[in-house]
GROMACS .gro file of N, CA and C in nm:
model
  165
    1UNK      N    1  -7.117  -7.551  -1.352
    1UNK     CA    2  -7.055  -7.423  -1.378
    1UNK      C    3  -6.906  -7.443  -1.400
    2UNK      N    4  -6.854  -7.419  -1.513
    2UNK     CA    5  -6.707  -7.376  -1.578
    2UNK      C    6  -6.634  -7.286  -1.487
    3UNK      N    7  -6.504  -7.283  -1.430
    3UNK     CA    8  -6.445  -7.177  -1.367
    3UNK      C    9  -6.344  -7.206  -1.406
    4UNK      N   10  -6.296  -7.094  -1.469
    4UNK     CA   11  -6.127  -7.062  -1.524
    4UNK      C   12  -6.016  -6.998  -1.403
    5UNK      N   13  -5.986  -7.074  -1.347
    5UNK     CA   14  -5.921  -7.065  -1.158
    5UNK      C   15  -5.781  -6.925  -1.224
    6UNK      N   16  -5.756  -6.955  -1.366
    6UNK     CA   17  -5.642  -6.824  -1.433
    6UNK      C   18  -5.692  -6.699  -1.461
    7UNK      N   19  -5.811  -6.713  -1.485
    7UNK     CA   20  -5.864  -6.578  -1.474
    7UNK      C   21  -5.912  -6.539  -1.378
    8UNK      N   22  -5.982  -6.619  -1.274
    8UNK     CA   23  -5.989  -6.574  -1.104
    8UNK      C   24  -5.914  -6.535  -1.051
    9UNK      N   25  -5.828  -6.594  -1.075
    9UNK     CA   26  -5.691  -6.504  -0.982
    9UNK      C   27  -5.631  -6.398  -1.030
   10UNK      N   28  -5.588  -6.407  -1.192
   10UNK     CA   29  -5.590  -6.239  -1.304
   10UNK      C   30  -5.699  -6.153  -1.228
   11UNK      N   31  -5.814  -6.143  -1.205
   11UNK     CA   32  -5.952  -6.074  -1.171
   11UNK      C   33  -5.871  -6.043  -1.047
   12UNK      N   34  -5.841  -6.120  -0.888
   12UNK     CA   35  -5.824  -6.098  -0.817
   12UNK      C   36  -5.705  -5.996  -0.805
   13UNK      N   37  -5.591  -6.014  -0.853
   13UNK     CA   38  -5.459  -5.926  -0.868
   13UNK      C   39  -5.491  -5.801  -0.912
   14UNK      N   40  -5.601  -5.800  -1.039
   14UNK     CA   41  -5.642  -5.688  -1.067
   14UNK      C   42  -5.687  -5.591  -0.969
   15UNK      N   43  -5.751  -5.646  -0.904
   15UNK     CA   44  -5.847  -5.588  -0.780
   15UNK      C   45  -5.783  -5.523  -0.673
   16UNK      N   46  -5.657  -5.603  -0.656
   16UNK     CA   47  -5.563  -5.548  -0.510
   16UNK      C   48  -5.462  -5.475  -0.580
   17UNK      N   49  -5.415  -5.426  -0.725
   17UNK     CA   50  -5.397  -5.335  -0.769
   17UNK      C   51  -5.482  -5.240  -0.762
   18UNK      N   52  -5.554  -5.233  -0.802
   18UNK     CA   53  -5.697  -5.106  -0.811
   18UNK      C   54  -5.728  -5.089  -0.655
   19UNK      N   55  -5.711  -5.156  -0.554
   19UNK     CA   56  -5.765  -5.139  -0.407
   19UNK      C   57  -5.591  -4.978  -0.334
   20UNK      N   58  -5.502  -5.097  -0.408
   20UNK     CA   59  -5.385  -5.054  -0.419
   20UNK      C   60  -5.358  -4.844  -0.422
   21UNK      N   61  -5.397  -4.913  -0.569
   21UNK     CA   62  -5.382  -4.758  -0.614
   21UNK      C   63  -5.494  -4.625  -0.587
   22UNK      N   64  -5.620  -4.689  -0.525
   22UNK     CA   65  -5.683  -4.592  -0.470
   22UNK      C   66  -5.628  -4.559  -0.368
   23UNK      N   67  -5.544  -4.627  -0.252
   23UNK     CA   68  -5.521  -4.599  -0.105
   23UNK      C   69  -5.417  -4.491  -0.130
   24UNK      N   70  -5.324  -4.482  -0.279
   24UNK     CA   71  -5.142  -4.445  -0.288
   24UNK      C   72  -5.219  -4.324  -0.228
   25UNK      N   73  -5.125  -4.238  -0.193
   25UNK     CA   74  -5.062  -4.122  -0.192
   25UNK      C   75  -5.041  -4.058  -0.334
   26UNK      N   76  -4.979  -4.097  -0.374
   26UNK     CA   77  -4.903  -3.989  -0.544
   26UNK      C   78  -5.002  -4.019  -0.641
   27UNK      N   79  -4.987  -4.015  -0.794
   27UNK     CA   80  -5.015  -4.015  -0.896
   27UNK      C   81  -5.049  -4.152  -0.929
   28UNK      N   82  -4.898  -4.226  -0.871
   28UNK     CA   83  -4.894  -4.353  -0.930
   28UNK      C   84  -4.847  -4.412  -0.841
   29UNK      N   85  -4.815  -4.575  -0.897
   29UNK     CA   86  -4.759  -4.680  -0.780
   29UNK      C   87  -4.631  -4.727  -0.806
   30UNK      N   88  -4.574  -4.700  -0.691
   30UNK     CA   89  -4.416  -4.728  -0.771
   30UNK      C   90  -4.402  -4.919  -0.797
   31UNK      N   91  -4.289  -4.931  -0.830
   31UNK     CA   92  -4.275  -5.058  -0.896
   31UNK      C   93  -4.255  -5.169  -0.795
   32UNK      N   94  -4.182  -5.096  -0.645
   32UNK     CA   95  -4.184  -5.152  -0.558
   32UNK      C   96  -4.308  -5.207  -0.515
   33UNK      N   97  -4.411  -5.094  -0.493
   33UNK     CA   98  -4.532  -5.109  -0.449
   33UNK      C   99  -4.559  -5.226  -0.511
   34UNK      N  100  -4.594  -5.193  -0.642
   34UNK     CA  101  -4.671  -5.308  -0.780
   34UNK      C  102  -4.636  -5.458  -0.727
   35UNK      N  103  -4.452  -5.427  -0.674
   35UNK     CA  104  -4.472  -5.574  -0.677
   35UNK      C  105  -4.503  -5.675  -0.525
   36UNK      N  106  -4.467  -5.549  -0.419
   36UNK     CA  107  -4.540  -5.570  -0.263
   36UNK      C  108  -4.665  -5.613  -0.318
   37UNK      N  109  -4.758  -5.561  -0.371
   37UNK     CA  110  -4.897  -5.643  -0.401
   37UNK      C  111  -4.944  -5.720  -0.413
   38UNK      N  112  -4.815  -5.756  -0.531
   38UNK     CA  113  -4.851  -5.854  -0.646
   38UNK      C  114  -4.767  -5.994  -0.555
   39UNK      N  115  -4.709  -5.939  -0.470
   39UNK     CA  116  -4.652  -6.075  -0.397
   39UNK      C  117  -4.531  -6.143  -0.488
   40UNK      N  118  -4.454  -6.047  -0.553
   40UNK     CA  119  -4.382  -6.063  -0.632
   40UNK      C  120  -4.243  -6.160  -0.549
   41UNK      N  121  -4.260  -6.093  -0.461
   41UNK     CA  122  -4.077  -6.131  -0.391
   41UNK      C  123  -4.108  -6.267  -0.342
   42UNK      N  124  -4.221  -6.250  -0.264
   42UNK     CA  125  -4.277  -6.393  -0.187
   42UNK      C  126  -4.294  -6.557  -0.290
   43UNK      N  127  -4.336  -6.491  -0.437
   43UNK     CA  128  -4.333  -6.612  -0.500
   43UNK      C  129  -4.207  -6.629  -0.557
   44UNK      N  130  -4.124  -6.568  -0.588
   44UNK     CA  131  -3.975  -6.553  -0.621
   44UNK      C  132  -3.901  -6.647  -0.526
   45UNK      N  133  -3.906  -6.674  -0.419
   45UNK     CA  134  -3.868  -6.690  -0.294
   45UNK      C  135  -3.917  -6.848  -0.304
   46UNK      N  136  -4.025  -6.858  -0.282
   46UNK     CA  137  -4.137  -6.999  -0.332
   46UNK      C  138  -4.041  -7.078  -0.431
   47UNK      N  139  -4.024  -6.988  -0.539
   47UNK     CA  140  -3.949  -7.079  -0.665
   47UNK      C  141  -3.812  -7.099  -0.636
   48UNK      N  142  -3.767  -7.017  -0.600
   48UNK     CA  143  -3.623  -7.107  -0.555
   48UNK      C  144  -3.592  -7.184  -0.454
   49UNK      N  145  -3.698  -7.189  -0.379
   49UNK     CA  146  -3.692  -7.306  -0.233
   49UNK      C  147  -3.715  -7.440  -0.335
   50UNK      N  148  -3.851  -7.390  -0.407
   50UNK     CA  149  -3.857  -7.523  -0.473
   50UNK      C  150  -3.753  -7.575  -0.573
   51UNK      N  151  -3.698  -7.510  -0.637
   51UNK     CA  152  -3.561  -7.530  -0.719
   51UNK      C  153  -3.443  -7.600  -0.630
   52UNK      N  154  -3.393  -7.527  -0.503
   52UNK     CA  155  -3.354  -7.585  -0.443
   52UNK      C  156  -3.358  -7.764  -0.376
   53UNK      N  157  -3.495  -7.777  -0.332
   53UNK     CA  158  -3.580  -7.901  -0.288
   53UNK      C  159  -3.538  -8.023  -0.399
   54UNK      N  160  -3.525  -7.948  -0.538
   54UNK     CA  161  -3.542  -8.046  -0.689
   54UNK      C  162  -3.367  -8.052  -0.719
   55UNK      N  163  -3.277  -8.014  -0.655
   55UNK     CA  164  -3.139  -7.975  -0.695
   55UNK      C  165  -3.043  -8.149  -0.618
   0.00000   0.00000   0.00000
């Protein structure tokens, strides 16, 4: 069996968006939210430790 590990994890993000946006409160999800989810800050954070490490 073939597994595309980039689209598993696309599939997965999808999912904790959509888990996401059923729980909101409002209409929509703010951008903050989107990116609390998406683990935006945490890998941001990741990349410059590692930038750092390589400096």
């Amino acid at each position: 069996m073939v597994q595309d590990h980039v689209a598993l994890a696309e599939i997965e993000l999808c999912g904790d968006l959509i888990i996401a946006a059923s729980a909101a409160d409002g209409d929509r999800l703010s951008f903050a939210r989107i990116d609390e989810v998406l683990k935006v800050a945490a890998e941001r954070s990741a990349l410059q430790a590692a930038a750092r490490r390589q400096s």
